[in-house]
Amino acid sequence: MLSFQLEPALTDFGFGSPPWDSLYPNPNNNPARNSSGSDGPDPVEERRRRRMVSNRESARRSRMRKQRHLEGLRVQSARLRAENRELASRLATISHHCLLYRHDSNRLRAELAALRRRFNEINSFLIFRQIQRLSSAVCGGGGFASGSAIAGSSIIA
């Protein structure tokens, strides 16, 4: 049986035990608990105390694991942000180079088209000149000049 000793809460303002201590039974003063007569701790109470200590230690380890995990996530986040900035910078550089190459390619294509037109014009002019030489050779008489004009037309064509 537990005994409670009640004191008015306002009578003890001072030093010593707080007034609420008297509201809770002291487990060491319980005569029914130590029925064996030995002064050793109660096995149930000892197990409860060990379990409480073990739980506190487990909670502490869990908090430390969580803290290490959180710190690892922060480090990983910082590393990924730096990598992201580096990749964004590389992408901007590559995009700039791609734009430059595209402009260069367009310029070279335009130059190629102009050179093809010029080549076709020159080729047409040379064919026209060969036709003129051949027609003048046929009309104006044969000879060495007409033979070389025919040979020249086969080379150019």
GROMACS .gro file of C-alpha atoms in nm, residues 101-119:
model
   19
  101TYR     CA    1   2.986   2.720  -8.601
  102ARG     CA    2   2.634   2.753  -8.736
  103HIS     CA    3   2.706   3.108  -8.857
  104ASP     CA    4   3.033   2.987  -9.007
  105SER     CA    5   2.855   2.696  -9.175
  106ASN     CA    6   2.588   2.926  -9.319
  107ARG     CA    7   2.857   3.163  -9.447
  108LEU     CA    8   3.048   2.873  -9.607
  109ARG     CA    9   2.729   2.739  -9.769
  110ALA     CA   10   2.654   3.080  -9.914
  111GLU     CA   11   3.012   3.105 -10.038
  112LEU     CA   12   2.985   2.755 -10.189
  113ALA     CA   13   2.663   2.852 -10.370
  114ALA     CA   14   2.832   3.167 -10.505
  115LEU     CA   15   3.136   2.967 -10.619
  116ARG     CA   16   2.913   2.708 -10.790
  117ARG     CA   17   2.728   2.986 -10.973
  118ARG     CA   18   3.059   3.139 -11.077
  119PHE     CA   19   3.190   2.798 -11.190
   0.00000   0.00000   0.00000
